[in-house]
PDB file of C-alpha atoms in Angstrom:
ATOM      1  CA  UNK A  27      -2.997 -72.208  60.094  1.00  0.00           C
ATOM      2  CA  UNK A  28      -2.862 -68.431  60.120  1.00  0.00           C
ATOM      3  CA  UNK A  29      -6.004 -66.156  61.008  1.00  0.00           C
ATOM      4  CA  UNK A  30      -6.004 -65.170  57.338  1.00  0.00           C
ATOM      5  CA  UNK A  31      -5.943 -68.572  55.724  1.00  0.00           C
ATOM      6  CA  UNK A  32      -8.571 -69.961  58.238  1.00  0.00           C
ATOM      7  CA  UNK A  33     -10.258 -67.070  56.965  1.00  0.00           C
ATOM      8  CA  UNK A  34      -9.880 -67.313  53.429  1.00  0.00           C
ATOM      9  CA  UNK A  35     -10.914 -70.998  53.609  1.00  0.00           C
ATOM     10  CA  UNK A  36     -14.115 -70.235  55.617  1.00  0.00           C
ATOM     11  CA  UNK A  37     -15.145 -67.274  52.687  1.00  0.00           C
ATOM     12  CA  UNK A  38     -14.716 -70.027  50.445  1.00  0.00           C
ATOM     13  CA  UNK A  39     -16.595 -73.127  51.859  1.00  0.00           C
ATOM     14  CA  UNK A  40     -19.616 -70.427  51.914  1.00  0.00           C
ATOM     15  CA  UNK A  41     -19.261 -69.098  48.801  1.00  0.00           C
ATOM     16  CA  UNK A  42     -19.173 -72.366  46.779  1.00  0.00           C
ATOM     17  CA  UNK A  43     -22.781 -73.665  47.666  1.00  0.00           C
ATOM     18  CA  UNK A  44     -24.244 -70.229  46.677  1.00  0.00           C
ATOM     19  CA  UNK A  45     -22.191 -70.117  43.701  1.00  0.00           C
ATOM     20  CA  UNK A  46     -23.955 -73.827  42.757  1.00  0.00           C
ATOM     21  CA  UNK A  47     -26.473 -72.452  42.944  1.00  0.00           C
ATOM     22  CA  UNK A  48     -26.585 -70.108  41.067  1.00  0.00           C
ATOM     23  CA  UNK A  49     -25.079 -72.181  37.879  1.00  0.00           C
ATOM     24  CA  UNK A  50     -28.395 -74.460  38.771  1.00  0.00           C
ATOM     25  CA  UNK A  51     -30.806 -71.698  37.982  1.00  0.00           C
ATOM     26  CA  UNK A  52     -27.972 -70.765  34.420  1.00  0.00           C
ATOM     27  CA  UNK A  53     -29.848 -74.117  32.745  1.00  0.00           C
ATOM     28  CA  UNK A  54     -29.292 -74.347  28.646  1.00  0.00           C
ATOM     29  CA  UNK A  55     -32.733 -75.743  27.737  1.00  0.00           C
ATOM     30  CA  UNK A  56     -32.572 -78.068  23.922  1.00  0.00           C
ATOM     31  CA  UNK A  57     -35.694 -77.395  22.133  1.00  0.00           C
ATOM     32  CA  UNK A  58     -37.047 -80.861  22.098  1.00  0.00           C
ATOM     33  CA  UNK A  59     -34.521 -82.095  23.736  1.00  0.00           C
ATOM     34  CA  UNK A  60     -36.125 -86.257  23.542  1.00  0.00           C
ATOM     35  CA  UNK A  61     -36.424 -86.082  19.205  1.00  0.00           C
ATOM     36  CA  UNK A  62     -40.577 -85.868  19.862  1.00  0.00           C
ATOM     37  CA  UNK A  63     -41.929 -86.058  16.250  1.00  0.00           C
ATOM     38  CA  UNK A  64     -44.111 -88.517  13.873  1.00  0.00           C
ATOM     39  CA  UNK A  65     -41.813 -91.217  13.062  1.00  0.00           C
ATOM     40  CA  UNK A  66     -40.947 -91.242   9.808  1.00  0.00           C
ATOM     41  CA  UNK A  67     -37.285 -91.632   7.350  1.00  0.00           C
ATOM     42  CA  UNK A  68     -35.345 -88.449   5.916  1.00  0.00           C
ATOM     43  CA  UNK A  69     -36.485 -86.122   8.215  1.00  0.00           C
ATOM     44  CA  UNK A  70     -34.904 -84.383  11.172  1.00  0.00           C
ATOM     45  CA  UNK A  71     -37.353 -83.861  14.043  1.00  0.00           C
ATOM     46  CA  UNK A  72     -38.754 -80.575  15.086  1.00  0.00           C
ATOM     47  CA  UNK A  73     -36.272 -78.371  16.817  1.00  0.00           C
ATOM     48  CA  UNK A  74     -33.228 -79.730  14.803  1.00  0.00           C
ATOM     49  CA  UNK A  75     -31.547 -78.530  12.010  1.00  0.00           C
ATOM     50  CA  UNK A  76     -30.155 -80.982   9.015  1.00  0.00           C
ATOM     51  CA  UNK A  77     -26.842 -80.772   9.331  1.00  0.00           C
ATOM     52  CA  UNK A  78     -25.820 -83.970   6.337  1.00  0.00           C
ATOM     53  CA  UNK A  79     -24.187 -83.161   3.413  1.00  0.00           C
ATOM     54  CA  UNK A  80     -26.521 -81.197   0.593  1.00  0.00           C
ATOM     55  CA  UNK A  81     -27.312 -84.701  -1.972  1.00  0.00           C
ATOM     56  CA  UNK A  82     -27.487 -86.989   1.049  1.00  0.00           C
ATOM     57  CA  UNK A  83     -31.132 -87.278   3.052  1.00  0.00           C
ATOM     58  CA  UNK A  84     -31.501 -85.937   6.487  1.00  0.00           C
ATOM     59  CA  UNK A  85     -31.803 -88.111   9.444  1.00  0.00           C
ATOM     60  CA  UNK A  86     -34.773 -90.613  11.063  1.00  0.00           C
ATOM     61  CA  UNK A  87     -37.190 -89.770  13.343  1.00  0.00           C
ATOM     62  CA  UNK A  88     -37.116 -93.410  14.974  1.00  0.00           C
ATOM     63  CA  UNK A  89     -38.699 -96.243  15.388  1.00  0.00           C
ATOM     64  CA  UNK A  90     -40.525 -97.299  12.828  1.00  0.00           C
ATOM     65  CA  UNK A  91     -37.762 -96.589   9.705  1.00  0.00           C
ATOM     66  CA  UNK A  92     -35.524 -99.349   8.227  1.00  0.00           C
ATOM     67  CA  UNK A  93     -36.310-102.214   9.996  1.00  0.00           C
ATOM     68  CA  UNK A  94     -35.763-100.124  13.090  1.00  0.00           C
ATOM     69  CA  UNK A  95     -37.851-101.091  16.521  1.00  0.00           C
ATOM     70  CA  UNK A  96     -36.309 -99.974  19.507  1.00  0.00           C
ATOM     71  CA  UNK A  97     -38.664 -98.866  22.402  1.00  0.00           C
ATOM     72  CA  UNK A  98     -37.748 -94.961  23.254  1.00  0.00           C
ATOM     73  CA  UNK A  99     -35.732 -93.977  26.013  1.00  0.00           C
ATOM     74  CA  UNK A 100     -38.580 -91.072  26.632  1.00  0.00           C
ATOM     75  CA  UNK A 101     -41.043 -90.264  25.205  1.00  0.00           C
ATOM     76  CA  UNK A 102     -42.185 -91.247  21.763  1.00  0.00           C
ATOM     77  CA  UNK A 103     -39.243 -91.188  19.181  1.00  0.00           C
ATOM     78  CA  UNK A 104     -35.759 -90.832  19.013  1.00  0.00           C
ATOM     79  CA  UNK A 105     -33.019 -89.728  16.830  1.00  0.00           C
ATOM     80  CA  UNK A 106     -31.331 -91.621  14.533  1.00  0.00           C
ATOM     81  CA  UNK A 107     -28.030 -90.787  13.363  1.00  0.00           C
ATOM     82  CA  UNK A 108     -26.328 -93.227  10.420  1.00  0.00           C
ATOM     83  CA  UNK A 109     -22.592 -93.161   9.447  1.00  0.00           C
ATOM     84  CA  UNK A 110     -21.798 -94.237   5.590  1.00  0.00           C
ATOM     85  CA  UNK A 111     -19.640 -96.841   2.946  1.00  0.00           C
ATOM     86  CA  UNK A 112     -19.360 -93.012   0.846  1.00  0.00           C
ATOM     87  CA  UNK A 113     -17.676 -90.976   3.307  1.00  0.00           C
ATOM     88  CA  UNK A 114     -20.708 -89.143   4.264  1.00  0.00           C
ATOM     89  CA  UNK A 115     -22.865 -88.771   7.664  1.00  0.00           C
ATOM     90  CA  UNK A 116     -25.930 -87.409   9.309  1.00  0.00           C
ATOM     91  CA  UNK A 117     -25.904 -84.306  12.106  1.00  0.00           C
ATOM     92  CA  UNK A 118     -28.233 -82.099  13.261  1.00  0.00           C
ATOM     93  CA  UNK A 119     -28.383 -78.872  15.310  1.00  0.00           C
ATOM     94  CA  UNK A 120     -29.799 -75.975  17.295  1.00  0.00           C
ATOM     95  CA  UNK A 121     -29.463 -72.570  18.417  1.00  0.00           C
ATOM     96  CA  UNK A 122     -29.215 -73.275  22.585  1.00  0.00           C
ATOM     97  CA  UNK A 123     -31.080 -71.049  24.707  1.00  0.00           C
ATOM     98  CA  UNK A 124     -28.079 -69.290  26.242  1.00  0.00           C
ATOM     99  CA  UNK A 125     -24.166 -69.228  24.505  1.00  0.00           C
ATOM    100  CA  UNK A 126     -21.637 -71.773  25.729  1.00  0.00           C
ATOM    101  CA  UNK A 127     -19.319 -68.880  27.464  1.00  0.00           C
ATOM    102  CA  UNK A 128     -15.498 -69.887  26.898  1.00  0.00           C
ATOM    103  CA  UNK A 129     -13.007 -70.811  29.675  1.00  0.00           C
ATOM    104  CA  UNK A 130     -16.773 -72.385  31.105  1.00  0.00           C
ATOM    105  CA  UNK A 131     -17.047 -75.553  31.767  1.00  0.00           C
ATOM    106  CA  UNK A 132     -20.633 -77.698  31.129  1.00  0.00           C
ATOM    107  CA  UNK A 133     -22.393 -80.514  31.717  1.00  0.00           C
ATOM    108  CA  UNK A 134     -25.686 -82.585  29.976  1.00  0.00           C
ATOM    109  CA  UNK A 135     -26.814 -86.244  29.709  1.00  0.00           C
ATOM    110  CA  UNK A 136     -27.984 -87.900  26.640  1.00  0.00           C
ATOM    111  CA  UNK A 137     -29.302 -91.402  26.259  1.00  0.00           C
ATOM    112  CA  UNK A 138     -27.716 -93.654  23.395  1.00  0.00           C
ATOM    113  CA  UNK A 139     -27.401 -96.588  21.675  1.00  0.00           C
ATOM    114  CA  UNK A 140     -27.360 -98.405  18.462  1.00  0.00           C
ATOM    115  CA  UNK A 141     -30.075-100.495  16.422  1.00  0.00           C
ATOM    116  CA  UNK A 142     -29.266-103.987  16.041  1.00  0.00           C
ATOM    117  CA  UNK A 143     -30.874-103.497  12.555  1.00  0.00           C
ATOM    118  CA  UNK A 144     -30.557-100.970  10.171  1.00  0.00           C
ATOM    119  CA  UNK A 145     -31.333-101.785   6.478  1.00  0.00           C
ATOM    120  CA  UNK A 146     -30.770-100.083   3.561  1.00  0.00           C
ATOM    121  CA  UNK A 147     -29.317 -99.482   0.481  1.00  0.00           C
ATOM    122  CA  UNK A 148     -25.520 -99.152   0.058  1.00  0.00           C
ATOM    123  CA  UNK A 149     -25.021 -96.466  -2.074  1.00  0.00           C
ATOM    124  CA  UNK A 150     -21.317 -97.912  -2.942  1.00  0.00           C
ATOM    125  CA  UNK A 151     -22.853-101.415  -3.949  1.00  0.00           C
ATOM    126  CA  UNK A 152     -26.255-101.281  -4.755  1.00  0.00           C
ATOM    127  CA  UNK A 153     -26.661-104.141  -2.815  1.00  0.00           C
ATOM    128  CA  UNK A 154     -28.808-104.169   0.944  1.00  0.00           C
ATOM    129  CA  UNK A 155     -26.592-103.208   3.470  1.00  0.00           C
ATOM    130  CA  UNK A 156     -27.165-103.105   7.182  1.00  0.00           C
ATOM    131  CA  UNK A 157     -26.007-100.042   9.212  1.00  0.00           C
ATOM    132  CA  UNK A 158     -24.698-101.751  12.489  1.00  0.00           C
ATOM    133  CA  UNK A 159     -20.797-100.668  12.600  1.00  0.00           C
ATOM    134  CA  UNK A 160     -20.261 -99.257  16.033  1.00  0.00           C
ATOM    135  CA  UNK A 161     -19.495 -95.608  15.287  1.00  0.00           C
ATOM    136  CA  UNK A 162     -19.040 -92.796  17.481  1.00  0.00           C
ATOM    137  CA  UNK A 163     -21.025 -89.439  18.321  1.00  0.00           C
ATOM    138  CA  UNK A 164     -19.547 -85.837  18.178  1.00  0.00           C
ATOM    139  CA  UNK A 165     -20.280 -82.914  20.110  1.00  0.00           C
ATOM    140  CA  UNK A 166     -19.134 -78.848  18.144  1.00  0.00           C
ATOM    141  CA  UNK A 167     -19.910 -75.619  19.320  1.00  0.00           C
ATOM    142  CA  UNK A 168     -20.863 -72.829  16.354  1.00  0.00           C
ATOM    143  CA  UNK A 169     -22.017 -69.285  15.611  1.00  0.00           C
ATOM    144  CA  UNK A 170     -24.013 -70.282  12.853  1.00  0.00           C
ATOM    145  CA  UNK A 171     -26.838 -73.729  12.009  1.00  0.00           C
ATOM    146  CA  UNK A 172     -23.979 -76.561  10.884  1.00  0.00           C
ATOM    147  CA  UNK A 173     -20.882 -74.557  12.266  1.00  0.00           C
ATOM    148  CA  UNK A 174     -17.585 -76.444  14.367  1.00  0.00           C
ATOM    149  CA  UNK A 175     -15.948 -74.039  15.334  1.00  0.00           C
ATOM    150  CA  UNK A 176     -14.390 -76.514  18.261  1.00  0.00           C
ATOM    151  CA  UNK A 177     -15.006 -80.136  18.630  1.00  0.00           C
ATOM    152  CA  UNK A 178     -16.239 -80.430  22.487  1.00  0.00           C
ATOM    153  CA  UNK A 179     -16.447 -83.673  23.135  1.00  0.00           C
ATOM    154  CA  UNK A 180     -17.081 -86.920  21.520  1.00  0.00           C
ATOM    155  CA  UNK A 181     -17.749 -90.441  22.872  1.00  0.00           C
ATOM    156  CA  UNK A 182     -15.845 -93.883  22.465  1.00  0.00           C
ATOM    157  CA  UNK A 183     -17.618 -96.186  19.452  1.00  0.00           C
ATOM    158  CA  UNK A 184     -21.316 -96.367  20.932  1.00  0.00           C
ATOM    159  CA  UNK A 185     -21.377-101.196  20.673  1.00  0.00           C
ATOM    160  CA  UNK A 186     -24.267-101.086  23.184  1.00  0.00           C
ATOM    161  CA  UNK A 187     -27.502-102.168  22.253  1.00  0.00           C
ATOM    162  CA  UNK A 188     -29.556-100.969  25.321  1.00  0.00           C
ATOM    163  CA  UNK A 189     -30.019 -97.349  25.949  1.00  0.00           C
ATOM    164  CA  UNK A 190     -27.346 -96.095  28.383  1.00  0.00           C
ATOM    165  CA  UNK A 191     -27.231 -92.563  29.763  1.00  0.00           C
ATOM    166  CA  UNK A 192     -23.608 -91.446  28.465  1.00  0.00           C
ATOM    167  CA  UNK A 193     -22.658 -87.541  30.382  1.00  0.00           C
ATOM    168  CA  UNK A 194     -20.844 -84.698  28.396  1.00  0.00           C
ATOM    169  CA  UNK A 195     -18.919 -82.437  29.806  1.00  0.00           C
ATOM    170  CA  UNK A 196     -17.906 -79.333  28.016  1.00  0.00           C
ATOM    171  CA  UNK A 197     -15.152 -77.193  28.082  1.00  0.00           C
ATOM    172  CA  UNK A 198     -15.028 -74.513  25.166  1.00  0.00           C
ATOM    173  CA  UNK A 199     -11.988 -72.725  25.042  1.00  0.00           C
ATOM    174  CA  UNK A 200     -11.578 -71.180  21.666  1.00  0.00           C
ATOM    175  CA  UNK A 201     -15.046 -68.600  21.847  1.00  0.00           C
ATOM    176  CA  UNK A 202     -18.318 -68.907  22.786  1.00  0.00           C
ATOM    177  CA  UNK A 203     -20.615 -70.774  20.892  1.00  0.00           C
ATOM    178  CA  UNK A 204     -24.996 -69.817  20.640  1.00  0.00           C
ATOM    179  CA  UNK A 205     -24.915 -73.543  18.406  1.00  0.00           C
ATOM    180  CA  UNK A 206     -24.462 -76.975  18.887  1.00  0.00           C
ATOM    181  CA  UNK A 207     -23.781 -79.947  16.983  1.00  0.00           C
ATOM    182  CA  UNK A 208     -24.304 -83.600  16.759  1.00  0.00           C
ATOM    183  CA  UNK A 209     -23.092 -86.030  14.766  1.00  0.00           C
ATOM    184  CA  UNK A 210     -22.324 -89.308  14.070  1.00  0.00           C
ATOM    185  CA  UNK A 211     -18.919 -90.292  12.425  1.00  0.00           C
ATOM    186  CA  UNK A 212     -16.905 -93.080  12.176  1.00  0.00           C
ATOM    187  CA  UNK A 213     -14.293 -94.810  14.698  1.00  0.00           C
ATOM    188  CA  UNK A 214     -11.205 -92.945  14.352  1.00  0.00           C
ATOM    189  CA  UNK A 215      -8.706 -93.370  12.572  1.00  0.00           C
ATOM    190  CA  UNK A 216     -10.699 -93.913   9.722  1.00  0.00           C
ATOM    191  CA  UNK A 217      -8.976 -97.116   7.446  1.00  0.00           C
ATOM    192  CA  UNK A 218     -11.854 -97.115   5.707  1.00  0.00           C
ATOM    193  CA  UNK A 219     -15.040 -95.763   6.058  1.00  0.00           C
ATOM    194  CA  UNK A 220     -18.149 -98.169   7.179  1.00  0.00           C
ATOM    195  CA  UNK A 221     -21.958 -98.684   7.307  1.00  0.00           C
ATOM    196  CA  UNK A 222     -22.821 -97.550  11.002  1.00  0.00           C
ATOM    197  CA  UNK A 223     -25.640 -95.795  13.207  1.00  0.00           C
ATOM    198  CA  UNK A 224     -26.333 -94.105  16.538  1.00  0.00           C
ATOM    199  CA  UNK A 225     -29.644 -93.360  18.405  1.00  0.00           C
ATOM    200  CA  UNK A 226     -30.161 -90.312  20.698  1.00  0.00           C
ATOM    201  CA  UNK A 227     -32.412 -89.512  23.120  1.00  0.00           C
ATOM    202  CA  UNK A 228     -33.431 -87.739  26.308  1.00  0.00           C
ATOM    203  CA  UNK A 229     -30.835 -84.510  26.458  1.00  0.00           C
ATOM    204  CA  UNK A 230     -30.719 -83.070  29.449  1.00  0.00           C
ATOM    205  CA  UNK A 231     -30.526 -79.091  29.688  1.00  0.00           C
ATOM    206  CA  UNK A 232     -26.634 -78.299  29.711  1.00  0.00           C
ATOM    207  CA  UNK A 233     -25.516 -77.045  33.264  1.00  0.00           C
ATOM    208  CA  UNK A 234     -22.574 -74.992  34.435  1.00  0.00           C
ATOM    209  CA  UNK A 235     -20.420 -76.689  36.559  1.00  0.00           C
ATOM    210  CA  UNK A 236     -16.777 -75.320  38.317  1.00  0.00           C
ATOM    211  CA  UNK A 237     -13.927 -76.510  36.471  1.00  0.00           C
ATOM    212  CA  UNK A 238     -11.688 -78.669  37.775  1.00  0.00           C
ATOM    213  CA  UNK A 239      -8.095 -77.730  38.698  1.00  0.00           C
ATOM    214  CA  UNK A 240      -6.156 -79.652  35.933  1.00  0.00           C
ATOM    215  CA  UNK A 241      -8.749 -81.273  33.082  1.00  0.00           C
ATOM    216  CA  UNK A 242     -12.578 -82.326  33.102  1.00  0.00           C
ATOM    217  CA  UNK A 243     -13.584 -86.200  34.944  1.00  0.00           C
ATOM    218  CA  UNK A 244     -13.498 -88.700  32.299  1.00  0.00           C
ATOM    219  CA  UNK A 245     -17.594 -88.584  31.442  1.00  0.00           C
ATOM    220  CA  UNK A 246     -19.261 -92.581  32.678  1.00  0.00           C
ATOM    221  CA  UNK A 247     -21.816 -94.350  31.275  1.00  0.00           C
ATOM    222  CA  UNK A 248     -24.796 -95.897  33.186  1.00  0.00           C
ATOM    223  CA  UNK A 249     -28.297 -97.279  32.294  1.00  0.00           C
ATOM    224  CA  UNK A 250     -31.302 -94.598  32.365  1.00  0.00           C
ATOM    225  CA  UNK A 251     -33.473 -94.656  34.876  1.00  0.00           C
ATOM    226  CA  UNK A 252     -36.918 -96.517  32.520  1.00  0.00           C
ATOM    227  CA  UNK A 253     -38.805 -97.169  29.668  1.00  0.00           C
ATOM    228  CA  UNK A 254     -41.642 -94.471  29.137  1.00  0.00           C
ATOM    229  CA  UNK A 255     -43.536 -96.006  25.938  1.00  0.00           C
ATOM    230  CA  UNK A 256     -43.565 -98.771  23.534  1.00  0.00           C
ATOM    231  CA  UNK A 257     -42.112 -98.958  19.791  1.00  0.00           C
ATOM    232  CA  UNK A 258     -44.848 -98.715  17.000  1.00  0.00           C
ATOM    233  CA  UNK A 259     -44.560-101.220  13.641  1.00  0.00           C
ATOM    234  CA  UNK A 260     -41.973-101.093  11.866  1.00  0.00           C
ATOM    235  CA  UNK A 261     -42.634 -99.943   8.306  1.00  0.00           C
ATOM    236  CA  UNK A 262     -41.277-101.928   5.509  1.00  0.00           C
ATOM    237  CA  UNK A 263     -38.035-102.221   4.133  1.00  0.00           C
ATOM    238  CA  UNK A 264     -37.037 -99.248   2.261  1.00  0.00           C
ATOM    239  CA  UNK A 265     -34.199 -98.176   0.671  1.00  0.00           C
ATOM    240  CA  UNK A 266     -31.908 -95.360   2.071  1.00  0.00           C
ATOM    241  CA  UNK A 267     -31.424 -94.156  -2.375  1.00  0.00           C
ATOM    242  CA  UNK A 268     -34.788 -95.657  -3.422  1.00  0.00           C
ATOM    243  CA  UNK A 269     -36.922 -92.872  -4.871  1.00  0.00           C
ATOM    244  CA  UNK A 270     -40.018 -92.142  -3.157  1.00  0.00           C
ATOM    245  CA  UNK A 271     -43.218 -90.510  -3.956  1.00  0.00           C
ATOM    246  CA  UNK A 272     -44.121 -87.222  -2.574  1.00  0.00           C
ATOM    247  CA  UNK A 273     -45.212 -87.033   1.339  1.00  0.00           C
ATOM    248  CA  UNK A 274     -43.629 -90.759   2.108  1.00  0.00           C
ATOM    249  CA  UNK A 275     -40.609 -91.484   3.384  1.00  0.00           C
ATOM    250  CA  UNK A 276     -37.808 -89.715   1.854  1.00  0.00           C
ATOM    251  CA  UNK A 277     -34.848 -91.871   0.715  1.00  0.00           C
ATOM    252  CA  UNK A 278     -31.797 -92.287   2.893  1.00  0.00           C
ATOM    253  CA  UNK A 279     -28.509 -92.034   0.184  1.00  0.00           C
TER     254      UNK A 279
END
C-alpha cells in the first residue's frame, strides 16, 4: 500500500468517530413521542395532528376505547390507528424539530403491534365488526401537516399482537422535509378494503446515520426492553359511527 493510500485510510479512520459523534448530537426530537394523553376515542394525542379524511373521525388515544385493553409499552397511553372497509384510513403528523435533508440517511425506532380486539360498527354493513385484519404503517415526509411529498418507509403488514420495537430507516431523495406523517394502510396490492388496526408507542428521536454504499440495510424488529405501566379498564363497546353527546367519546366512522 502506498504512503498516500495509507495516509488517506488513517485520516478516514480518525475522522469517522468524530462524524458519528457529531451526528448523535443532532437528534431530531418528536413532540410527545410516546403519544401520552388522556385515553379517548376520536381525538389525536397532544402534539399530533389528525390527517384522516374530513368526514371521518380521528385516531384514538388507547387503551380503553373500542375494547382495546393492551398495556402500553411505554408510559400510560399509545396511538391507535385503523383502516376501514369504506376505503378510508387514519394518520397523524407533526412538524419536526429539524428538517430531514435530501440525500441524508436517518434512523429511529417505534414499538408497534395490533390489538386482537378493536370492536366497532362497519360503515358498509351497519353491523359490529372487529377491526383486526393486519395492516401496515407508512411514513411520509412533507412540508405541511398531512403533506405526502415522499413515501420514506413502510412496514410489512403488522401481524404481531405483542409489542415489537421496529427500526425505521429513512433516506429522503426528492427534497428536504420539515413534517413527518404516520398512517395506517392496507396490505398491498389492495384487493379490497378491510377493517384493521395498528397500535404505535414509544418513538425514539431520529438520528442521522452514515448512508450505505449501495442501499440502506433492511429494518429489523425486536421486543422492547420493558413494559412500564398497566392498562386502565376498557370502556364499553361503542360504535365508531355512533353519534355521541358532547365531551364523550366521538364516533369513529
